[in-house]
Structures are given as C-alpha cells and as structure tokens.
Amino acid sequence: MSSEIAFPSPQHRRHGSSAGQPLTRRDGVLKVTGRATYAADNHPEGMLYAVTAVSSIARGRVTALDVEAAKAHPGVVEVLTPANRPPLSHDPDDKIPPFGFRVEVLQDDTVRYVNQPIALVIAETLEAATEGAALLNPQYEVESARTGLENGERFDTPAVGVGAPSRTAYGDIDAGLAAAVRVTEADYVTPPQYHNAMEPHAVVAQWDGDRVTLDMPNQALALSCAAYAAYFGIPAGNVLIRSPFLGGGFGSKAILNGPQILAILAARMLDRPVKLALTRAQMYGPVGHRGQTWQKLRLGTDGEGRLTALHHHVLAATSSFDEFMEPAANASLPLYASPAILAEHDGLRLDTGTPGPMRAPGEASGSAVLEVAMDEAAIACGMDPLEFRLANYAETEPGTGKPFSSKSLRECYAEGAKRFGWSGRPLEPRRMRDENGFLVGWGMGTAVFHCPHFPAEARATLRADGTALVETAGADMGQGAWTALAQIAAEALGLDPDQVELHSGISSLPDGGIAGGSGHTASAGLALHNAGVDAIARLAELATADPASPLFGAGNIGVEARSGRLHRRDDEGRSESYSEILARAGQAEVVGTAKAARDPAVAEAHALFSHGAVFAEVKVDPDLGQVRVTRLVGAFAAGRIINPRLVRSQYFGGMIWGISFALQEEAVTDRRTGRIMNADLAEYHVPVNADVPSLDAILIPEDDPYVNPLGVKGVGEIGITGTVGAIANAVWHATGVRVRHFPIRLEDLLVNQRDVTSAFGN
Amino acid sequence: MKHSVVSLTINGAERQMLVAPGSTLIDVLRESQGLTGTRRGCEQGACGTCTVLVDGKTAMSCMLPVETIEGAHVETIEGLTPPQGLHPIQEAFLQGFATQCGFCTSGMIMVAAALLAKNPNPSREDVVRAISGNICRCTGYEAIIDAILDAAVRIRSAAHAEAA
C-alpha cells in the first residue's frame, strides 16, 4: 500500500516544514543545569573504583610489580596484572572488523608505549585505587624507544585509514611532471595530536549473570556491543550500552580500548559494579590520536597555471603493533583537476599508542599540506591563490571522471571572497600593516570532505494522542543530533518537532549506525525518515480502508501527512487527524520501522563530497613573531541543512580546530624516553576563547538530488580542512616566511625574520 | 594519616563530612554528595571544567583540598539552578545554543555567575578574560560569550523590573 501514498521529495518541502528552522537544543536544559548524566556520573550500589597503572617507558617489559604493597593498602580489593587477569574470549591482538584495533589488556608483560595499562587496581574508593596503583612501583627491562624518522621502522602498507587504498594513481605522474613549465616541490611535517575530548573516557560496568550494562560515552553503539560480546563470550544482545551524553568524542570514543575492557572484566571477576575514568594524562596513549606525518608535495604547472601533475607522498606514523595511519595523501584525490595525480603512503612504526580517527582523519593533515603547497605553486606562477584554484577547478572528480552529486565550490569561493574582501589582496607578502605596526596577511584554502553513509535502522510510533515516539541508537556527542534527528523524523511524520519524542543513545534501540565520518545526520536521519514514512503509510492504510473515514477510498489518489492530519491529495478539505484514525480503528498506536543504507548505484555513479572555502587574516608581531588569527570566513556547501544554528556551530568548531592545528596543537615526545612531555591540558595547547577571533560561516544553499533521499551531506569535519592551510598561507603573506611544519610557532618566524626583511626590502 | 571532619555549607545546606587526607573538593562533591553536575576534566586546574564558587569566588574544585576550606560556602551548578525554571545565565545559554557536548557548561556558567555578581555590565573583553581559563573543546566560544552578555542584560532588566 505504501507505494500508493505520494510524498513529495523532501527537498521541495522546506517551506513550512520544520527542517531548516532553528530550534532550541533538546538537550539544552539538562546541560545548563548540570543534570545531563555522563558515564562517570553513574554510581550504582556497591560500586568499586578501578584505576589503571600505566607504563612510564615506551618499549620493553614489566619485570616486577609490588602487588602486595598495593593489596595491603586499605580499601584495595584486587589488583589485576598479566599474572592473574581472567581470560577473555577474544584474542586482543586479533582485530574485529570493520573498525577493530589491537588493544592492550594485560595479555603479557610487554610494554609497547608510554601510558599503556600494566595493571588495574580496584578499590572501595577512588583515593584507595589511585594510591594502590602508585604503590605498584613497576620495574622494567627497558629497550630504546623508537620516536621519529631517525629510528622508526619503515614499512609498506596496503591500506591507510579505515581500509582506504594506500596508493592511487591517475594518469602518468612522470609524464605530467616532465610536461610542466614549473615544478613546485616541498616537504612538510604535521605533528601528533590528541583528541582531548573534555570528558575523559569512562565506563561504569555492571554484570547480571551473563548480561552486562555499560554506562560509557560511545560513538558506535551497535558495533561496540558486538565487539564487547566477542571479548566476553556472550551474545551481542546481552550487552547494553547506555550513552545518553558524550562529553565530546572526535573519533576517540568510537573504538574499544584496553582500560575500558579491563574495567568490565574486573566487574565480572569481582561481581560488583566497577567504575573507571581515565585521567587526562592517561588519555595520551590507549585511546587513539592523530598520527604524525611527513609529507612531500610535487606540483607541476603549465604556462597558464594549470596543474600537469599532483604528487602527494605521505610517510605516516603508526604504532609498533597496529596499522592505523592518517590517509593524508588521499586529500589530494578529489579536489583539483590534473591529468596526473599520484597519492601514496608509507608507514613508519614508532613506540606510541596506535593512532586512530580524529576529526577529519587524513583530510585534516593532508588538506593542511595540500593547501600550503597550492599556495606555493600559485606564487611560483605569479597568480592570486584563489585565481590559481579556479584555474584548477575540477568539474568532475579528478581521475575517475565521475560527476559530483552536487558541487557548489565556485559559489563558496565567490561568497567567501566577497565577505572577506579578498579582492584587495596584494600578491606580494609583507605589504600590509595595521595601525599598531603589526604585519597583516591574508590566506585561503579549499575545504573538502567526503559523505559516508552508515547502515542504520529506526522505529517510529504514532500514538493515540497524536504525538510520536521515534527511536534509533544514535549518539549525540555535542553536535546536536537529538535535535536535528527529531526534526527529520517530525517532517516525515507530518508533526511539529515538539510532538515528537526521540529516544536514542542506548544500544537496545534499533541500530543507529556510527556517529562519525560526518555521516550521522544522513545515516540515522534517513532511517528515521523512512520509519516515519512507514508509520504514515500504515496509518493511511487504516484510514483509506475505513468507510467511516473522510479518506475512504483515497488509496489510489494518495494522502499527505501534515500538521498531525492525513489530507487527501486531490481535496485539501478531506482530512482526518492521526488520533481520530487510531481511535476509530481501536488501536493505541501504529508502528513504522525502517532500515536505510546508501544505494550502491549512487556511489558508483557519483562523487559525493561537501565543499567549502576558507579565508583567513592573521596579524604578526614583527618583533616577537606572535601570530594572531584576527578574521576567519568560511563558506560551505553541504547539501541540505537541517538546523542552521547547529550547523554553524559545527563549522565554527571545525574552523577553530583549524586554528588549533595551524598554531597550537602538538604532542611533544621526549626523544630519549618516548614519553609525551605535555600530556595534559596545560601544555598541550588547545584554543581558549581568547585565541579565537570573530568567525563567519556562510551556509551556501545546495540541493543534492543524489547523495541520499534527504539531500543531507555532512558538516562535522569539513571546517578543519581548508582552514589550516588558509592560516599558514596568511602567515606567509604577512611575513614572507614559509613555514612547512605545524604548528607554526613564533620562533619559526623570528629565526627567519632577518633574511625575509632583506629579501622583501621592508 | 587520619581522616578528618570538615564542615562546609554546600548550596546553602550545612554538611559535615569525614574526608581522607588530601581529598579534593570535587571528590567530595561528586562521590560523597552526589553533586555530579561539577565535571572532572583535567585534575590540574588547566581546563576550568570543575569550576565552583567558594565564598563567592571561582575555584577549581579539582585542585582544592577540602581540609583547607573548612567553614566555606560552596555553590555548584545544582545550587545555582532555581527550584523552578532556570537561572538567567542558564536561560541565556539555552536560548543562545551555547552548549554543545555540555561537559564544560557547568564550569562556564559558574564563572559567568561570579563575573556577573561582581560586574553586572561586563564588556565583551571582560567576558573573554573571565572565561579564558575554561576550555570548550567543541570550541563554541562565540556562542558562550554572547550568552554571558545576554545573561547580563537579562539579570539587569530583572533587577530593574524589581526596583520599579
């Protein structure tokens, strides 16, 4: 019957529909009152506290632990070490697809990185557990740490990121370079960075026989349930994960890690609830990071400033025991037209925790470098950086020739440049000063991000009182999913968002897919949309088959759901409310369900990307080299926008992460020991508000009829791409100094200042 | 070392508690008082997430041994929240979309409360300076600054209405 019900495609229903209108955040009241419960806020009866003892060396073996001293401390209940750790049903050195990582769960006495768990102390109080861990006084057999290019182990890798190809070649790169009038070539370095979500990773685990309830922040509920089930030898249905609020995730809460598994194991062993919350310092190791990269770019250009070759080589760091690497070179594949493109990666094994996906994995570090290289090539060609990018605009996906499902990058360039005032920019560096004598520079970069779609399921229940309950196990880590997903469901159900209750964030609900890859709104949203459509179809069946309904017999004509009523399509006057239909049918509710996934033919036929352009102004103190970003304008086109206020927040967040990448973030490793010297929030710099200028994010309208039936792309990560390069390029424009590593520090500008002053004559 | 008895007034209620040596205020608030609206972010005073008011001034509760504040008045986000409805600062954060993941929000709001108590008409720079010790990793700073400025207006107009 559902095929007989006509629903205009959502792209054409924006006027008068809830989507696209800003609303109050659904989670707002709970958050401003402190009543939102994060994992570590749970405190079940009889709960114990677990604290991990972590290695202080990067490589070697633990030869002794003073377990007796720890156990003798008042309040300590148990100490888990490799000697007594109960068995797990899954080998932690065997990865669980698709996103499995190898984890350290006391499987042996080997130390593979600093801050690896080497024991777990469980006690009646947090103080006792902490003190117990301190009393373990580990002794080590230390091997020298491999910390960088000079001593890391290089290897060939078939895949980077999550299953992305490590080498992609379009055309003949050597021929392209040979045909070039100019070749711009340079080496760049990006640092290790740590997610540092404000909420440290935590879990409260409670067992009941062979069932376990886990309060934990989690970006991938269904996949995690399956993985925990494998580790503990129980059916996936016996794992219940409750993750109503996440204090940020950025990728680090999508993947299982050793400390959380150990806490769950301890709870089973001791038959009491156990809470574990990592300290800030302990987050620098077992819960992922953005791995360091060393990148080489070779850009061949012809006499008109068109690319003849684009060669992006990345050496990407990973751990000694696993494979995740920043797929940074792949950032050069979808963006600029070139007859020859070669993107390739090699691996470098270091004694660190395994890197993982961190907001725009690969795209962030690859785009940062690509955009600087494009700036250098533009300068070499004597062209304005924006003009240069337009000269290399890709009308179809480079290499594959596929059409883009939609691409509004020209509009992004134009609107962004206009708002910023780009047209007045002098080509030469060191030509602008402000009233205080600070050097002023303008730079730009292109933003791009792919549009993944994860399979998801949802349920929509229309209730007798005319309201609805919609359910999917999604995750809101701050992006506003609860709000945007409810808007999508409300539109499908023909209801006001206030009439729609959304349940999410718990794994017993239909699988909501993964909150990652900027794909959550599209993935969980489409499932909710389809479930809503299904519920309306079922309701319409009731009405059109009922002789007492004004909609009787409208099955072939179709009905439309609007404002809590079904309307006959050919006669607005004939309608009936959901409550009336259900009441007469004697039903308390009608339930719609749906599964949603990407149609493979869509991805086969189209290149699916969001685009944007970012323009930055920096001011640099000519004497001290201090850099301030003073203006940042981003223009982004990401398909249909469900909630502009939430989306703007996502763009701003991404752009500020760009500032952070360009000027602030870096985990600094002690080359002698492999220890991270700034494993805290005091010396690992992230922006506070005083670092952030006035931001402008322009939402470029874009209709995408292909990417998915909702027309929604993704917005969570694109803001960081483009921004990093734009800032670095602005620093060059202000100072004439080209810095080819991140973050750019004042000493980079001071050291080179004298040469530059003479070179540019001011 | 022995446990000691400490008396505090927490959100207006007098409390006596037995605390282990070195116990921090956040441990007491979260673990023994059940006041989990105060969040633990870095445990070294670097992120501002755990900010509460101690005798009206902002304090990082993760850095403060409770033995050192015997007799103090402590106010947390739970105490700031009125029995019905929201405090004007909370209302401003809500309406202004100044929360994202929400983890830094309690600390931001407590800092705002201290600022506005001292300076009911702050400039944008005053607000920026006041929350410079508070990290928001979702980086929602502009919205947070706007919300605090909006809260100042709300509080002033409420006071004005009361006076009239």
PDB file of C-alpha atoms in Angstrom, chain A residues 41-282:
ATOM      1  CA  ASP A  41      28.163  10.378  36.928  1.00  0.00           C
ATOM      2  CA  ASN A  42      26.642   6.934  37.477  1.00  0.00           C
ATOM      3  CA  HIS A  43      27.075   5.435  40.892  1.00  0.00           C
ATOM      4  CA  PRO A  44      25.305   2.098  41.322  1.00  0.00           C
ATOM      5  CA  GLU A  45      25.023   0.486  44.746  1.00  0.00           C
ATOM      6  CA  GLY A  46      28.135  -1.388  45.825  1.00  0.00           C
ATOM      7  CA  MET A  47      30.291   0.173  43.135  1.00  0.00           C
ATOM      8  CA  LEU A  48      34.062  -0.187  43.152  1.00  0.00           C
ATOM      9  CA  TYR A  49      36.596   2.155  41.571  1.00  0.00           C
ATOM     10  CA  ALA A  50      39.219   0.966  39.134  1.00  0.00           C
ATOM     11  CA  VAL A  51      42.409   2.841  38.296  1.00  0.00           C
ATOM     12  CA  THR A  52      44.915   1.750  35.682  1.00  0.00           C
ATOM     13  CA  ALA A  53      48.589   1.714  36.467  1.00  0.00           C
ATOM     14  CA  VAL A  54      50.355   2.777  33.295  1.00  0.00           C
ATOM     15  CA  SER A  55      53.799   2.262  31.893  1.00  0.00           C
ATOM     16  CA  SER A  56      56.318   5.062  32.130  1.00  0.00           C
ATOM     17  CA  ILE A  57      58.516   3.527  29.428  1.00  0.00           C
ATOM     18  CA  ALA A  58      57.789   3.274  25.722  1.00  0.00           C
ATOM     19  CA  ARG A  59      59.238  -0.146  24.965  1.00  0.00           C
ATOM     20  CA  GLY A  60      60.322  -3.156  26.943  1.00  0.00           C
ATOM     21  CA  ARG A  61      58.916  -5.450  29.639  1.00  0.00           C
ATOM     22  CA  VAL A  62      57.495  -5.075  33.092  1.00  0.00           C
ATOM     23  CA  THR A  63      59.744  -7.225  35.288  1.00  0.00           C
ATOM     24  CA  ALA A  64      58.180  -6.564  38.674  1.00  0.00           C
ATOM     25  CA  LEU A  65      55.111  -5.044  40.286  1.00  0.00           C
ATOM     26  CA  ASP A  66      54.701  -4.710  44.026  1.00  0.00           C
ATOM     27  CA  VAL A  67      51.228  -6.220  44.084  1.00  0.00           C
ATOM     28  CA  GLU A  68      51.487  -6.982  47.794  1.00  0.00           C
ATOM     29  CA  ALA A  69      52.039  -3.355  48.697  1.00  0.00           C
ATOM     30  CA  ALA A  70      49.070  -2.292  46.620  1.00  0.00           C
ATOM     31  CA  LYS A  71      46.848  -5.011  48.059  1.00  0.00           C
ATOM     32  CA  ALA A  72      47.903  -4.109  51.576  1.00  0.00           C
ATOM     33  CA  HIS A  73      46.637  -0.565  51.142  1.00  0.00           C
ATOM     34  CA  PRO A  74      43.326  -0.099  52.992  1.00  0.00           C
ATOM     35  CA  GLY A  75      40.391  -0.252  50.648  1.00  0.00           C
ATOM     36  CA  VAL A  76      42.157  -2.023  47.792  1.00  0.00           C
ATOM     37  CA  VAL A  77      40.097  -5.041  46.735  1.00  0.00           C
ATOM     38  CA  GLU A  78      42.031  -6.549  43.863  1.00  0.00           C
ATOM     39  CA  VAL A  79      44.973  -5.935  41.578  1.00  0.00           C
ATOM     40  CA  LEU A  80      44.821  -7.247  38.038  1.00  0.00           C
ATOM     41  CA  THR A  81      48.123  -7.987  36.317  1.00  0.00           C
ATOM     42  CA  PRO A  82      49.089 -10.341  33.479  1.00  0.00           C
ATOM     43  CA  ALA A  83      49.628 -12.992  36.191  1.00  0.00           C
ATOM     44  CA  ASN A  84      46.009 -13.165  37.312  1.00  0.00           C
ATOM     45  CA  ARG A  85      43.977 -11.454  34.633  1.00  0.00           C
ATOM     46  CA  PRO A  86      40.957 -13.661  33.881  1.00  0.00           C
ATOM     47  CA  PRO A  87      40.756 -14.952  30.307  1.00  0.00           C
ATOM     48  CA  LEU A  88      38.967 -13.103  27.536  1.00  0.00           C
ATOM     49  CA  SER A  89      37.064 -14.887  24.789  1.00  0.00           C
ATOM     50  CA  HIS A  90      38.688 -12.857  22.040  1.00  0.00           C
ATOM     51  CA  ASP A  91      42.390 -12.503  21.327  1.00  0.00           C
ATOM     52  CA  PRO A  92      43.160  -8.793  21.873  1.00  0.00           C
ATOM     53  CA  ASP A  93      45.858  -8.986  19.201  1.00  0.00           C
ATOM     54  CA  ASP A  94      43.249 -10.073  16.677  1.00  0.00           C
ATOM     55  CA  LYS A  95      41.243  -7.273  15.141  1.00  0.00           C
ATOM     56  CA  ILE A  96      37.459  -7.285  14.889  1.00  0.00           C
ATOM     57  CA  PRO A  97      36.326  -5.823  11.559  1.00  0.00           C
ATOM     58  CA  PRO A  98      35.406  -3.289  10.378  1.00  0.00           C
ATOM     59  CA  PHE A  99      36.893  -0.828  12.877  1.00  0.00           C
ATOM     60  CA  GLY A 100      38.680  -3.145  15.288  1.00  0.00           C
ATOM     61  CA  PHE A 101      42.026  -2.237  16.762  1.00  0.00           C
ATOM     62  CA  ARG A 102      44.504  -4.321  18.712  1.00  0.00           C
ATOM     63  CA  VAL A 103      44.229  -3.448  22.384  1.00  0.00           C
ATOM     64  CA  GLU A 104      46.380  -3.827  25.474  1.00  0.00           C
ATOM     65  CA  VAL A 105      44.532  -5.739  28.169  1.00  0.00           C
ATOM     66  CA  LEU A 106      47.350  -7.231  30.237  1.00  0.00           C
ATOM     67  CA  GLN A 107      47.806 -10.100  27.783  1.00  0.00           C
ATOM     68  CA  ASP A 108      51.507 -10.220  28.635  1.00  0.00           C
ATOM     69  CA  ASP A 109      54.262  -8.198  30.277  1.00  0.00           C
ATOM     70  CA  THR A 110      55.248  -6.373  27.089  1.00  0.00           C
ATOM     71  CA  VAL A 111      55.250  -2.589  27.039  1.00  0.00           C
ATOM     72  CA  ARG A 112      54.547  -1.096  23.629  1.00  0.00           C
ATOM     73  CA  TYR A 113      54.087   2.591  24.501  1.00  0.00           C
ATOM     74  CA  VAL A 114      54.017   5.061  27.345  1.00  0.00           C
ATOM     75  CA  ASN A 115      50.735   5.132  29.287  1.00  0.00           C
ATOM     76  CA  GLN A 116      49.872   1.556  28.319  1.00  0.00           C
ATOM     77  CA  PRO A 117      47.905  -0.163  31.098  1.00  0.00           C
ATOM     78  CA  ILE A 118      50.212  -2.522  33.008  1.00  0.00           C
ATOM     79  CA  ALA A 119      47.869  -3.271  35.899  1.00  0.00           C
ATOM     80  CA  LEU A 120      44.391  -2.417  37.134  1.00  0.00           C
ATOM     81  CA  VAL A 121      43.779  -1.638  40.796  1.00  0.00           C
ATOM     82  CA  ILE A 122      40.233  -1.958  42.095  1.00  0.00           C
ATOM     83  CA  ALA A 123      39.279  -0.436  45.433  1.00  0.00           C
ATOM     84  CA  GLU A 124      36.387   0.787  47.560  1.00  0.00           C
ATOM     85  CA  THR A 125      37.279   4.414  46.922  1.00  0.00           C
ATOM     86  CA  LEU A 126      38.917   6.366  44.143  1.00  0.00           C
ATOM     87  CA  GLU A 127      41.624   7.513  46.558  1.00  0.00           C
ATOM     88  CA  ALA A 128      42.474   3.942  47.569  1.00  0.00           C
ATOM     89  CA  ALA A 129      42.587   2.743  43.968  1.00  0.00           C
ATOM     90  CA  THR A 130      44.799   5.660  42.978  1.00  0.00           C
ATOM     91  CA  GLU A 131      47.142   5.070  45.899  1.00  0.00           C
ATOM     92  CA  GLY A 132      47.197   1.339  45.228  1.00  0.00           C
ATOM     93  CA  ALA A 133      48.253   1.984  41.641  1.00  0.00           C
ATOM     94  CA  ALA A 134      51.012   4.279  42.846  1.00  0.00           C
ATOM     95  CA  LEU A 135      52.306   1.602  45.236  1.00  0.00           C
ATOM     96  CA  LEU A 136      52.896  -0.920  42.432  1.00  0.00           C
ATOM     97  CA  ASN A 137      56.304   0.598  41.783  1.00  0.00           C
ATOM     98  CA  PRO A 138      56.882  -1.129  38.437  1.00  0.00           C
ATOM     99  CA  GLN A 139      60.334  -2.301  37.424  1.00  0.00           C
ATOM    100  CA  TYR A 140      61.161  -2.555  33.754  1.00  0.00           C
ATOM    101  CA  GLU A 141      63.528  -4.073  31.287  1.00  0.00           C
ATOM    102  CA  VAL A 142      63.863  -1.062  29.021  1.00  0.00           C
ATOM    103  CA  GLU A 143      64.533  -1.091  25.301  1.00  0.00           C
ATOM    104  CA  SER A 144      65.347   2.054  23.393  1.00  0.00           C
ATOM    105  CA  ALA A 145      62.292   3.925  22.202  1.00  0.00           C
ATOM    106  CA  ARG A 146      61.663   4.487  18.504  1.00  0.00           C
ATOM    107  CA  THR A 147      60.373   8.016  18.392  1.00  0.00           C
ATOM    108  CA  GLY A 148      60.936   9.525  14.954  1.00  0.00           C
ATOM    109  CA  LEU A 149      62.289   9.350  11.438  1.00  0.00           C
ATOM    110  CA  GLU A 150      65.777   8.502  12.612  1.00  0.00           C
ATOM    111  CA  ASN A 151      64.881   5.273  14.394  1.00  0.00           C
ATOM    112  CA  GLY A 152      61.332   4.363  13.342  1.00  0.00           C
ATOM    113  CA  GLU A 153      60.799   1.280  11.229  1.00  0.00           C
ATOM    114  CA  ARG A 154      59.526   1.967   7.704  1.00  0.00           C
ATOM    115  CA  PHE A 155      57.122  -0.428   6.060  1.00  0.00           C
ATOM    116  CA  ASP A 156      54.884  -0.761   3.010  1.00  0.00           C
ATOM    117  CA  THR A 157      51.229  -0.679   3.750  1.00  0.00           C
ATOM    118  CA  PRO A 158      48.343  -1.881   1.604  1.00  0.00           C
ATOM    119  CA  ALA A 159      45.794   0.307   3.387  1.00  0.00           C
ATOM    120  CA  VAL A 160      45.563   3.571   5.276  1.00  0.00           C
ATOM    121  CA  GLY A 161      42.841   4.984   7.498  1.00  0.00           C
ATOM    122  CA  VAL A 162      39.970   2.523   7.660  1.00  0.00           C
ATOM    123  CA  GLY A 163      40.591   0.383   4.612  1.00  0.00           C
ATOM    124  CA  ALA A 164      41.422   3.226   2.205  1.00  0.00           C
ATOM    125  CA  PRO A 165      43.938   2.421  -0.528  1.00  0.00           C
ATOM    126  CA  SER A 166      47.479   3.467   0.295  1.00  0.00           C
ATOM    127  CA  ARG A 167      48.336   4.201  -3.327  1.00  0.00           C
ATOM    128  CA  THR A 168      46.099   5.679  -6.001  1.00  0.00           C
ATOM    129  CA  ALA A 169      47.456   6.733  -9.374  1.00  0.00           C
ATOM    130  CA  TYR A 170      45.606   8.577 -12.111  1.00  0.00           C
ATOM    131  CA  GLY A 171      47.486   9.254 -15.332  1.00  0.00           C
ATOM    132  CA  ASP A 172      51.262   9.260 -15.696  1.00  0.00           C
ATOM    133  CA  ILE A 173      52.847  11.331 -12.950  1.00  0.00           C
ATOM    134  CA  ASP A 174      56.310  11.340 -14.503  1.00  0.00           C
ATOM    135  CA  ALA A 175      54.945  12.485 -17.834  1.00  0.00           C
ATOM    136  CA  GLY A 176      52.917  15.159 -16.068  1.00  0.00           C
ATOM    137  CA  LEU A 177      55.962  16.453 -14.245  1.00  0.00           C
ATOM    138  CA  ALA A 178      58.050  16.328 -17.416  1.00  0.00           C
ATOM    139  CA  ALA A 179      55.424  18.379 -19.231  1.00  0.00           C
ATOM    140  CA  ALA A 180      55.372  21.048 -16.527  1.00  0.00           C
ATOM    141  CA  VAL A 181      56.807  24.513 -17.028  1.00  0.00           C
ATOM    142  CA  ARG A 182      57.399  24.664 -13.290  1.00  0.00           C
ATOM    143  CA  VAL A 183      57.542  22.074 -10.542  1.00  0.00           C
ATOM    144  CA  THR A 184      56.888  23.250  -7.011  1.00  0.00           C
ATOM    145  CA  GLU A 185      58.258  20.749  -4.558  1.00  0.00           C
ATOM    146  CA  ALA A 186      58.490  20.849  -0.767  1.00  0.00           C
ATOM    147  CA  ASP A 187      58.475  18.731   2.384  1.00  0.00           C
ATOM    148  CA  TYR A 188      56.109  19.264   5.270  1.00  0.00           C
ATOM    149  CA  VAL A 189      55.544  17.808   8.737  1.00  0.00           C
ATOM    150  CA  THR A 190      52.370  17.549  10.807  1.00  0.00           C
ATOM    151  CA  PRO A 191      52.601  16.665  14.497  1.00  0.00           C
ATOM    152  CA  PRO A 192      50.932  14.046  16.665  1.00  0.00           C
ATOM    153  CA  GLN A 193      47.715  15.475  18.093  1.00  0.00           C
ATOM    154  CA  TYR A 194      45.369  14.145  20.775  1.00  0.00           C
ATOM    155  CA  HIS A 195      41.566  14.341  20.720  1.00  0.00           C
ATOM    156  CA  ASN A 196      41.289  15.624  24.260  1.00  0.00           C
ATOM    157  CA  ALA A 197      37.521  15.488  24.468  1.00  0.00           C
ATOM    158  CA  MET A 198      36.592  17.360  27.644  1.00  0.00           C
ATOM    159  CA  GLU A 199      35.083  14.202  29.113  1.00  0.00           C
ATOM    160  CA  PRO A 200      37.786  11.632  29.836  1.00  0.00           C
ATOM    161  CA  HIS A 201      36.951   8.093  28.717  1.00  0.00           C
ATOM    162  CA  ALA A 202      34.949   6.355  31.401  1.00  0.00           C
ATOM    163  CA  VAL A 203      32.860   3.268  31.994  1.00  0.00           C
ATOM    164  CA  VAL A 204      30.596   2.004  34.750  1.00  0.00           C
ATOM    165  CA  ALA A 205      30.140  -1.741  34.233  1.00  0.00           C
ATOM    166  CA  GLN A 206      27.500  -3.865  35.947  1.00  0.00           C
ATOM    167  CA  TRP A 207      27.071  -7.575  35.338  1.00  0.00           C
ATOM    168  CA  ASP A 208      23.922  -9.600  35.920  1.00  0.00           C
ATOM    169  CA  GLY A 209      24.805 -13.219  35.141  1.00  0.00           C
ATOM    170  CA  ASP A 210      25.959 -13.187  31.541  1.00  0.00           C
ATOM    171  CA  ARG A 211      24.434  -9.814  30.795  1.00  0.00           C
ATOM    172  CA  VAL A 212      26.326  -6.594  31.194  1.00  0.00           C
ATOM    173  CA  THR A 213      25.231  -2.968  31.316  1.00  0.00           C
ATOM    174  CA  LEU A 214      27.823  -0.394  30.345  1.00  0.00           C
ATOM    175  CA  ASP A 215      27.444   3.297  31.004  1.00  0.00           C
ATOM    176  CA  MET A 216      30.034   4.751  28.688  1.00  0.00           C
ATOM    177  CA  PRO A 217      30.429   7.505  26.123  1.00  0.00           C
ATOM    178  CA  ASN A 218      30.173   5.716  22.797  1.00  0.00           C
ATOM    179  CA  GLN A 219      30.019   6.874  19.177  1.00  0.00           C
ATOM    180  CA  ALA A 220      29.208   3.442  17.713  1.00  0.00           C
ATOM    181  CA  LEU A 221      26.738   1.568  19.906  1.00  0.00           C
ATOM    182  CA  ALA A 222      25.855  -1.496  17.835  1.00  0.00           C
ATOM    183  CA  LEU A 223      29.389  -2.186  16.654  1.00  0.00           C
ATOM    184  CA  SER A 224      30.686  -1.800  20.208  1.00  0.00           C
ATOM    185  CA  CYS A 225      28.099  -4.217  21.594  1.00  0.00           C
ATOM    186  CA  ALA A 226      29.218  -6.819  19.086  1.00  0.00           C
ATOM    187  CA  ALA A 227      32.872  -6.255  19.948  1.00  0.00           C
ATOM    188  CA  TYR A 228      32.361  -6.406  23.722  1.00  0.00           C
ATOM    189  CA  ALA A 229      30.273  -9.527  23.221  1.00  0.00           C
ATOM    190  CA  ALA A 230      33.216 -11.122  21.433  1.00  0.00           C
ATOM    191  CA  TYR A 231      35.634 -10.196  24.219  1.00  0.00           C
ATOM    192  CA  PHE A 232      33.345 -11.557  26.942  1.00  0.00           C
ATOM    193  CA  GLY A 233      31.937 -14.586  25.149  1.00  0.00           C
ATOM    194  CA  ILE A 234      28.303 -13.528  25.345  1.00  0.00           C
ATOM    195  CA  PRO A 235      25.678 -12.740  22.703  1.00  0.00           C
ATOM    196  CA  ALA A 236      25.708  -9.137  21.456  1.00  0.00           C
ATOM    197  CA  GLY A 237      22.149  -8.797  22.735  1.00  0.00           C
ATOM    198  CA  ASN A 238      23.463  -9.307  26.272  1.00  0.00           C
ATOM    199  CA  VAL A 239      25.492  -6.109  26.118  1.00  0.00           C
ATOM    200  CA  LEU A 240      23.563  -2.950  26.908  1.00  0.00           C
ATOM    201  CA  ILE A 241      25.425   0.306  26.334  1.00  0.00           C
ATOM    202  CA  ARG A 242      23.906   3.494  27.694  1.00  0.00           C
ATOM    203  CA  SER A 243      25.447   6.609  26.211  1.00  0.00           C
ATOM    204  CA  PRO A 244      22.892   9.385  26.553  1.00  0.00           C
ATOM    205  CA  PHE A 245      25.535  12.119  26.585  1.00  0.00           C
ATOM    206  CA  LEU A 246      29.108  12.216  25.410  1.00  0.00           C
ATOM    207  CA  GLY A 247      31.410  14.961  26.570  1.00  0.00           C
ATOM    208  CA  GLY A 248      32.889  15.167  23.100  1.00  0.00           C
ATOM    209  CA  GLY A 249      34.261  12.294  21.066  1.00  0.00           C
ATOM    210  CA  PHE A 250      36.001  13.479  17.898  1.00  0.00           C
ATOM    211  CA  GLY A 251      36.585   9.853  16.903  1.00  0.00           C
ATOM    212  CA  SER A 252      38.203   8.659  20.114  1.00  0.00           C
ATOM    213  CA  LYS A 253      35.010   7.180  21.518  1.00  0.00           C
ATOM    214  CA  ALA A 254      34.151   5.050  18.505  1.00  0.00           C
ATOM    215  CA  ILE A 255      36.765   2.398  19.177  1.00  0.00           C
ATOM    216  CA  LEU A 256      37.272  -0.072  22.010  1.00  0.00           C
ATOM    217  CA  ASN A 257      40.256   0.486  24.252  1.00  0.00           C
ATOM    218  CA  GLY A 258      42.142  -1.554  26.823  1.00  0.00           C
ATOM    219  CA  PRO A 259      41.295   0.296  30.041  1.00  0.00           C
ATOM    220  CA  GLN A 260      37.547   0.088  29.472  1.00  0.00           C
ATOM    221  CA  ILE A 261      37.709  -3.633  28.636  1.00  0.00           C
ATOM    222  CA  LEU A 262      39.743  -4.257  31.797  1.00  0.00           C
ATOM    223  CA  ALA A 263      37.225  -2.423  33.976  1.00  0.00           C
ATOM    224  CA  ILE A 264      34.387  -4.513  32.528  1.00  0.00           C
ATOM    225  CA  LEU A 265      36.428  -7.649  33.148  1.00  0.00           C
ATOM    226  CA  ALA A 266      37.080  -6.595  36.747  1.00  0.00           C
ATOM    227  CA  ALA A 267      33.374  -6.069  37.331  1.00  0.00           C
ATOM    228  CA  ARG A 268      32.676  -9.630  36.205  1.00  0.00           C
ATOM    229  CA  MET A 269      35.544 -11.053  38.215  1.00  0.00           C
ATOM    230  CA  LEU A 270      34.501  -9.287  41.433  1.00  0.00           C
ATOM    231  CA  ASP A 271      30.756  -9.496  40.801  1.00  0.00           C
ATOM    232  CA  ARG A 272      30.316  -5.839  41.707  1.00  0.00           C
ATOM    233  CA  PRO A 273      29.794  -2.732  39.595  1.00  0.00           C
ATOM    234  CA  VAL A 274      33.069  -1.071  38.652  1.00  0.00           C
ATOM    235  CA  LYS A 275      33.736   2.482  37.531  1.00  0.00           C
ATOM    236  CA  LEU A 276      36.825   3.524  35.642  1.00  0.00           C
ATOM    237  CA  ALA A 277      37.580   7.035  34.416  1.00  0.00           C
ATOM    238  CA  LEU A 278      40.889   7.799  32.769  1.00  0.00           C
ATOM    239  CA  THR A 279      42.880  10.740  33.996  1.00  0.00           C
ATOM    240  CA  ARG A 280      43.752  13.374  31.427  1.00  0.00           C
ATOM    241  CA  ALA A 281      47.341  12.115  31.254  1.00  0.00           C
ATOM    242  CA  GLN A 282      46.164   8.538  30.665  1.00  0.00           C
TER     243      GLN A 282
END
